[in-house]
PDB file of C-alpha atoms (C1' of nucleotides) in Angstrom:
ATOM      1  CA  MET W   1      71.696-107.546  37.387  1.00  0.00           C
ATOM      2  CA  ALA W   2      72.834-107.134  33.814  1.00  0.00           C
ATOM      3  CA  GLU W   3      71.526-104.058  32.105  1.00  0.00           C
ATOM      4  CA  LYS W   4      69.652-104.819  28.947  1.00  0.00           C
ATOM      5  CA  LYS W   5      70.815-102.784  25.980  1.00  0.00           C
ATOM      6  CA  ILE W   6      67.876-101.197  24.279  1.00  0.00           C
ATOM      7  CA  PRO W   7      68.885 -99.570  21.020  1.00  0.00           C
ATOM      8  CA  GLN W   8      67.947 -95.919  20.841  1.00  0.00           C
ATOM      9  CA  PHE W   9      67.642 -93.688  17.822  1.00  0.00           C
ATOM     10  CA  TRP W  10      67.843 -89.940  17.405  1.00  0.00           C
ATOM     11  CA  LEU W  11      67.751 -87.180  14.861  1.00  0.00           C
ATOM     12  CA  MET W  12      70.002 -84.170  15.118  1.00  0.00           C
ATOM     13  CA  LYS W  13      69.639 -81.069  12.994  1.00  0.00           C
ATOM     14  CA  THR W  14      72.503 -79.072  11.637  1.00  0.00           C
ATOM     15  CA  GLU W  15      72.771 -76.171   9.254  1.00  0.00           C
ATOM     16  CA  PRO W  16      75.137 -77.415   6.547  1.00  0.00           C
ATOM     17  CA  ASN W  17      76.658 -73.989   5.959  1.00  0.00           C
ATOM     18  CA  VAL W  18      77.784 -74.165   9.600  1.00  0.00           C
ATOM     19  CA  PHE W  19      78.539 -77.881   9.915  1.00  0.00           C
ATOM     20  CA  SER W  20      77.456 -80.475   7.373  1.00  0.00           C
ATOM     21  CA  PHE W  21      77.413 -84.252   7.374  1.00  0.00           C
ATOM     22  CA  GLU W  22      80.449 -84.155   5.074  1.00  0.00           C
ATOM     23  CA  ASP W  23      82.226 -81.957   7.616  1.00  0.00           C
ATOM     24  CA  LEU W  24      81.636 -84.719  10.146  1.00  0.00           C
ATOM     25  CA  VAL W  25      83.012 -87.345   7.756  1.00  0.00           C
ATOM     26  CA  LYS W  26      86.120 -85.209   7.242  1.00  0.00           C
ATOM     27  CA  ALA W  27      86.648 -84.545  10.954  1.00  0.00           C
ATOM     28  CA  PRO W  28      89.513 -86.333  12.749  1.00  0.00           C
ATOM     29  CA  ASN W  29      88.420 -89.907  13.399  1.00  0.00           C
ATOM     30  CA  ARG W  30      85.109 -88.850  11.759  1.00  0.00           C
ATOM     31  CA  THR W  31      84.165 -87.649  15.238  1.00  0.00           C
ATOM     32  CA  THR W  32      83.117 -84.345  16.743  1.00  0.00           C
ATOM     33  CA  CYS W  33      81.566 -82.927  19.864  1.00  0.00           C
ATOM     34  CA  TRP W  34      78.040 -81.702  19.201  1.00  0.00           C
ATOM     35  CA  GLU W  35      78.368 -78.322  20.850  1.00  0.00           C
ATOM     36  CA  GLY W  36      76.085 -75.335  21.038  1.00  0.00           C
ATOM     37  CA  VAL W  37      72.740 -76.942  21.887  1.00  0.00           C
ATOM     38  CA  ARG W  38      70.992 -74.251  23.946  1.00  0.00           C
ATOM     39  CA  ASN W  39      67.572 -75.731  24.531  1.00  0.00           C
ATOM     40  CA  TYR W  40      66.696 -77.470  27.775  1.00  0.00           C
ATOM     41  CA  GLN W  41      64.654 -80.287  26.303  1.00  0.00           C
ATOM     42  CA  ALA W  42      67.378 -81.121  23.794  1.00  0.00           C
ATOM     43  CA  ARG W  43      69.994 -80.881  26.523  1.00  0.00           C
ATOM     44  CA  ASN W  44      68.064 -83.237  28.756  1.00  0.00           C
ATOM     45  CA  PHE W  45      67.972 -85.866  26.038  1.00  0.00           C
ATOM     46  CA  MET W  46      71.746 -85.645  25.614  1.00  0.00           C
ATOM     47  CA  ARG W  47      72.415 -85.558  29.355  1.00  0.00           C
ATOM     48  CA  ASP W  48      69.965 -88.192  30.542  1.00  0.00           C
ATOM     49  CA  THR W  49      69.107 -90.508  27.707  1.00  0.00           C
ATOM     50  CA  PHE W  50      71.878 -90.631  25.094  1.00  0.00           C
ATOM     51  CA  LYS W  51      73.971 -93.785  25.426  1.00  0.00           C
ATOM     52  CA  ASN W  52      77.117 -94.937  23.691  1.00  0.00           C
ATOM     53  CA  GLY W  53      76.084 -96.980  20.682  1.00  0.00           C
ATOM     54  CA  ASP W  54      72.895 -95.046  20.006  1.00  0.00           C
ATOM     55  CA  GLN W  55      72.447 -94.170  16.359  1.00  0.00           C
ATOM     56  CA  VAL W  56      71.763 -90.654  15.090  1.00  0.00           C
ATOM     57  CA  LEU W  57      70.270 -89.460  11.824  1.00  0.00           C
ATOM     58  CA  ILE W  58      72.059 -86.312  10.650  1.00  0.00           C
ATOM     59  CA  TYR W  59      69.550 -83.859   9.182  1.00  0.00           C
ATOM     60  CA  HIS W  60      70.300 -80.659   7.280  1.00  0.00           C
ATOM     61  CA  SER W  61      67.911 -77.861   8.229  1.00  0.00           C
ATOM     62  CA  ASN W  62      67.352 -74.299   7.078  1.00  0.00           C
ATOM     63  CA  VAL W  63      68.198 -75.109   3.472  1.00  0.00           C
ATOM     64  CA  ALA W  64      66.153 -75.287   0.284  1.00  0.00           C
ATOM     65  CA  GLU W  65      65.847 -79.060   0.430  1.00  0.00           C
ATOM     66  CA  PRO W  66      66.124 -80.338   4.009  1.00  0.00           C
ATOM     67  CA  ALA W  67      67.150 -84.007   4.207  1.00  0.00           C
ATOM     68  CA  VAL W  68      68.772 -86.775   6.209  1.00  0.00           C
ATOM     69  CA  PHE W  69      72.273 -87.337   4.827  1.00  0.00           C
ATOM     70  CA  GLY W  70      73.670 -90.130   6.941  1.00  0.00           C
ATOM     71  CA  ILE W  71      74.121 -91.898  10.249  1.00  0.00           C
ATOM     72  CA  ALA W  72      76.385 -91.246  13.196  1.00  0.00           C
ATOM     73  CA  LEU W  73      77.132 -93.198  16.350  1.00  0.00           C
ATOM     74  CA  VAL W  74      77.168 -91.829  19.877  1.00  0.00           C
ATOM     75  CA  VAL W  75      80.740 -92.459  21.076  1.00  0.00           C
ATOM     76  CA  ARG W  76      80.786 -90.286  24.206  1.00  0.00           C
ATOM     77  CA  GLU W  77      77.867 -89.705  26.524  1.00  0.00           C
ATOM     78  CA  GLY W  78      76.807 -86.332  27.881  1.00  0.00           C
ATOM     79  CA  TYR W  79      79.485 -84.043  29.310  1.00  0.00           C
ATOM     80  CA  PRO W  80      79.688 -80.291  29.983  1.00  0.00           C
ATOM     81  CA  ASP W  81      79.701 -77.944  26.991  1.00  0.00           C
ATOM     82  CA  LEU W  82      82.410 -75.516  28.101  1.00  0.00           C
ATOM     83  CA  HIS W  83      81.944 -73.332  25.023  1.00  0.00           C
ATOM     84  CA  ALA W  84      79.278 -71.656  27.156  1.00  0.00           C
ATOM     85  CA  LEU W  85      82.017 -70.228  29.392  1.00  0.00           C
ATOM     86  CA  ASP W  86      84.217 -68.936  26.555  1.00  0.00           C
ATOM     87  CA  PRO W  87      83.446 -65.309  25.652  1.00  0.00           C
ATOM     88  CA  LYS W  88      85.100 -65.856  22.268  1.00  0.00           C
ATOM     89  CA  SER W  89      82.740 -68.701  21.372  1.00  0.00           C
ATOM     90  CA  GLU W  90      79.572 -68.037  19.416  1.00  0.00           C
ATOM     91  CA  TYR W  91      77.926 -70.338  21.946  1.00  0.00           C
ATOM     92  CA  PHE W  92      78.928 -68.181  24.913  1.00  0.00           C
ATOM     93  CA  ASP W  93      76.296 -67.984  27.647  1.00  0.00           C
ATOM     94  CA  GLU W  94      76.581 -64.908  29.863  1.00  0.00           C
ATOM     95  CA  ALA W  95      74.495 -66.403  32.681  1.00  0.00           C
ATOM     96  CA  ALA W  96      76.585 -69.576  32.716  1.00  0.00           C
ATOM     97  CA  LYS W  97      79.779 -67.512  32.907  1.00  0.00           C
ATOM     98  CA  THR W  98      78.404 -65.580  35.872  1.00  0.00           C
ATOM     99  CA  LYS W  99      77.691 -68.801  37.733  1.00  0.00           C
ATOM    100  CA  GLY W 100      81.042 -70.208  36.668  1.00  0.00           C
ATOM    101  CA  ILE W 101      79.489 -73.490  35.609  1.00  0.00           C
ATOM    102  CA  SER W 102      78.055 -74.583  32.285  1.00  0.00           C
ATOM    103  CA  PRO W 103      74.546 -76.005  32.474  1.00  0.00           C
ATOM    104  CA  TRP W 104      74.840 -77.141  28.856  1.00  0.00           C
ATOM    105  CA  VAL W 105      75.763 -80.578  27.653  1.00  0.00           C
ATOM    106  CA  MET W 106      77.230 -82.104  24.535  1.00  0.00           C
ATOM    107  CA  VAL W 107      77.924 -85.606  23.252  1.00  0.00           C
ATOM    108  CA  ASP W 108      80.480 -86.914  20.773  1.00  0.00           C
ATOM    109  CA  VAL W 109      79.237 -88.488  17.562  1.00  0.00           C
ATOM    110  CA  LYS W 110      81.100 -90.388  14.866  1.00  0.00           C
ATOM    111  CA  ALA W 111      79.983 -90.652  11.238  1.00  0.00           C
ATOM    112  CA  THR W 112      79.419 -94.277  10.266  1.00  0.00           C
ATOM    113  CA  HIS W 113      77.284 -94.349   7.134  1.00  0.00           C
ATOM    114  CA  ARG W 114      76.577 -91.984   4.258  1.00  0.00           C
ATOM    115  CA  PHE W 115      73.280 -92.341   2.467  1.00  0.00           C
ATOM    116  CA  LYS W 116      73.568 -93.149  -1.224  1.00  0.00           C
ATOM    117  CA  ASN W 117      70.222 -91.418  -1.521  1.00  0.00           C
ATOM    118  CA  PRO W 118      69.739 -88.515   0.873  1.00  0.00           C
ATOM    119  CA  VAL W 119      66.240 -88.823   2.299  1.00  0.00           C
ATOM    120  CA  TYR W 120      64.522 -85.534   1.543  1.00  0.00           C
ATOM    121  CA  ARG W 121      61.843 -83.961   3.696  1.00  0.00           C
ATOM    122  CA  GLU W 122      59.544 -83.783   0.669  1.00  0.00           C
ATOM    123  CA  GLN W 123      59.891 -87.521   0.217  1.00  0.00           C
ATOM    124  CA  LEU W 124      59.339 -88.289   3.885  1.00  0.00           C
ATOM    125  CA  LYS W 125      56.118 -86.317   3.983  1.00  0.00           C
ATOM    126  CA  LYS W 126      54.719 -88.637   1.329  1.00  0.00           C
ATOM    127  CA  GLU W 127      55.518 -91.822   3.252  1.00  0.00           C
ATOM    128  CA  PRO W 128      52.485 -92.780   5.348  1.00  0.00           C
ATOM    129  CA  GLU W 129      54.641 -94.685   7.863  1.00  0.00           C
ATOM    130  CA  VAL W 130      56.918 -91.755   8.680  1.00  0.00           C
ATOM    131  CA  LYS W 131      54.900 -88.627   8.141  1.00  0.00           C
ATOM    132  CA  THR W 132      54.035 -88.650  11.845  1.00  0.00           C
ATOM    133  CA  MET W 133      57.663 -88.250  12.902  1.00  0.00           C
ATOM    134  CA  MET W 134      58.531 -85.225  14.985  1.00  0.00           C
ATOM    135  CA  VAL W 135      60.803 -83.439  12.556  1.00  0.00           C
ATOM    136  CA  LEU W 136      58.044 -83.255   9.957  1.00  0.00           C
ATOM    137  CA  GLN W 137      55.515 -81.571  12.213  1.00  0.00           C
ATOM    138  CA  ARG W 138      54.780 -77.922  11.706  1.00  0.00           C
ATOM    139  CA  GLY W 139      56.801 -75.725  14.029  1.00  0.00           C
ATOM    140  CA  ALA W 140      58.931 -78.589  15.360  1.00  0.00           C
ATOM    141  CA  ARG W 141      62.081 -76.698  16.300  1.00  0.00           C
ATOM    142  CA  LEU W 142      63.708 -79.171  18.663  1.00  0.00           C
ATOM    143  CA  SER W 143      67.230 -79.778  17.337  1.00  0.00           C
ATOM    144  CA  VAL W 144      67.720 -83.106  19.111  1.00  0.00           C
ATOM    145  CA  GLN W 145      64.805 -85.488  18.782  1.00  0.00           C
ATOM    146  CA  PRO W 146      64.052 -89.121  19.567  1.00  0.00           C
ATOM    147  CA  VAL W 147      63.214 -91.308  16.569  1.00  0.00           C
ATOM    148  CA  SER W 148      61.287 -94.563  16.825  1.00  0.00           C
ATOM    149  CA  ASN W 149      62.890 -97.834  15.809  1.00  0.00           C
ATOM    150  CA  GLU W 150      60.356 -98.159  12.992  1.00  0.00           C
ATOM    151  CA  HIS W 151      60.981 -94.669  11.604  1.00  0.00           C
ATOM    152  CA  PHE W 152      64.730 -95.163  11.811  1.00  0.00           C
ATOM    153  CA  ASP W 153      64.552 -98.447   9.931  1.00  0.00           C
ATOM    154  CA  LEU W 154      62.427 -97.019   7.162  1.00  0.00           C
ATOM    155  CA  ILE W 155      64.626 -93.973   6.672  1.00  0.00           C
ATOM    156  CA  VAL W 156      67.705 -96.186   6.533  1.00  0.00           C
ATOM    157  CA  LYS W 157      65.982 -98.384   3.960  1.00  0.00           C
ATOM    158  CA  LEU W 158      65.173 -95.351   1.827  1.00  0.00           C
ATOM    159  CA  GLY W 159      68.659 -93.880   2.197  1.00  0.00           C
ATOM    160  CA  ILE W 160      70.724 -96.973   1.327  1.00  0.00           C
ATOM    161  CA  PRO W 161      73.639 -96.540   3.745  1.00  0.00           C
ATOM    162  CA  PHE W 162      77.297 -97.168   2.870  1.00  0.00           C
ATOM    163  CA  LYS W 163      80.086 -97.223   5.395  1.00  0.00           C
ATOM    164  CA  VAL W 164      82.180 -94.068   5.331  1.00  0.00           C
TER     165      VAL W 164
ATOM    166  C1'  DG Y   1      62.135 -62.647   2.186  1.00  0.00           C
ATOM    167  C1'  DC Y   2      58.027 -63.910   4.727  1.00  0.00           C
ATOM    168  C1'  DC Y   3      55.979 -65.417   8.643  1.00  0.00           C
ATOM    169  C1'  DA Y   4      54.065 -69.127  11.846  1.00  0.00           C
ATOM    170  C1'  DA Y   5      55.428 -71.514  15.758  1.00  0.00           C
ATOM    171  C1'  DC Y   6      57.995 -71.802  19.583  1.00  0.00           C
ATOM    172  C1'  DG Y   7      60.977 -70.734  23.797  1.00  0.00           C
ATOM    173  C1'  DT Y   8      62.512 -67.181  26.839  1.00  0.00           C
ATOM    174  C1'  DT Y   9      62.299 -62.925  29.324  1.00  0.00           C
ATOM    175  C1'  DG Y  10      60.580 -59.599  32.324  1.00  0.00           C
ATOM    176  C1'  DG Y  11      56.935 -56.475  34.116  1.00  0.00           C
ATOM    177  C1'  DC Y  12      53.291 -56.708  37.061  1.00  0.00           C
TER     178       DC Y  12
ATOM    179  C1'  DG K   1      52.149 -67.085  38.284  1.00  0.00           C
ATOM    180  C1'  DC K   2      50.338 -64.813  34.270  1.00  0.00           C
ATOM    181  C1'  DC K   3      51.065 -63.225  29.836  1.00  0.00           C
ATOM    182  C1'  DA K   4      52.682 -59.784  26.402  1.00  0.00           C
ATOM    183  C1'  DA K   5      56.758 -58.772  24.007  1.00  0.00           C
ATOM    184  C1'  DC K   6      60.611 -60.283  21.899  1.00  0.00           C
ATOM    185  C1'  DG K   7      64.107 -63.116  19.464  1.00  0.00           C
ATOM    186  C1'  DT K   8      64.966 -67.348  16.965  1.00  0.00           C
ATOM    187  C1'  DT K   9      64.062 -71.330  14.097  1.00  0.00           C
ATOM    188  C1'  DG K  10      63.284 -73.099   9.894  1.00  0.00           C
ATOM    189  C1'  DG K  11      59.881 -74.397   6.230  1.00  0.00           C
ATOM    190  C1'  DC K  12      58.110 -72.427   2.340  1.00  0.00           C
TER     191       DC K  12
END
DNA sequence: GCCAACGTTGGC
DNA sequence: GCCAACGTTGGC
């Protein structure tokens, strides 16, 4: 039986002083592995639910004006994040090293569109249709989040995407 | 810089 | 299995 392709949408947070949307655009083939996620719920999304072709909003967090800056495409589905086994990595995980196997997962994403107008958190909170989205809720720390089709569409409309 | 919210750890 | 203590996230 043919598998029906249901488009899925996500939001991933990044601290731009560590890795920004523009860093992704400048990366070889505009692609990078999304390493260092160390939260089980976020990992499970990447391991179990992310599919090639899913679209991801790239959100800058922990800055004065948090915002969505563009869109990326999932180009490789979940695979082991071996940074966890590397003592030199800032994402080293002592327990994983002891077991000799990384329980953590990453995906590869490729920048596809830059927003002409970054969609700021302040702006989103004023939009009745999107103010319910997860990233806007108080204390929502999950760094990989599902986004509904409707929320994705509205954010894209506000952002005015151009191919990178 | 502050601090609320959250996830994880570890004693019991 | 409970829950207090702790460390981190991330908006403000």
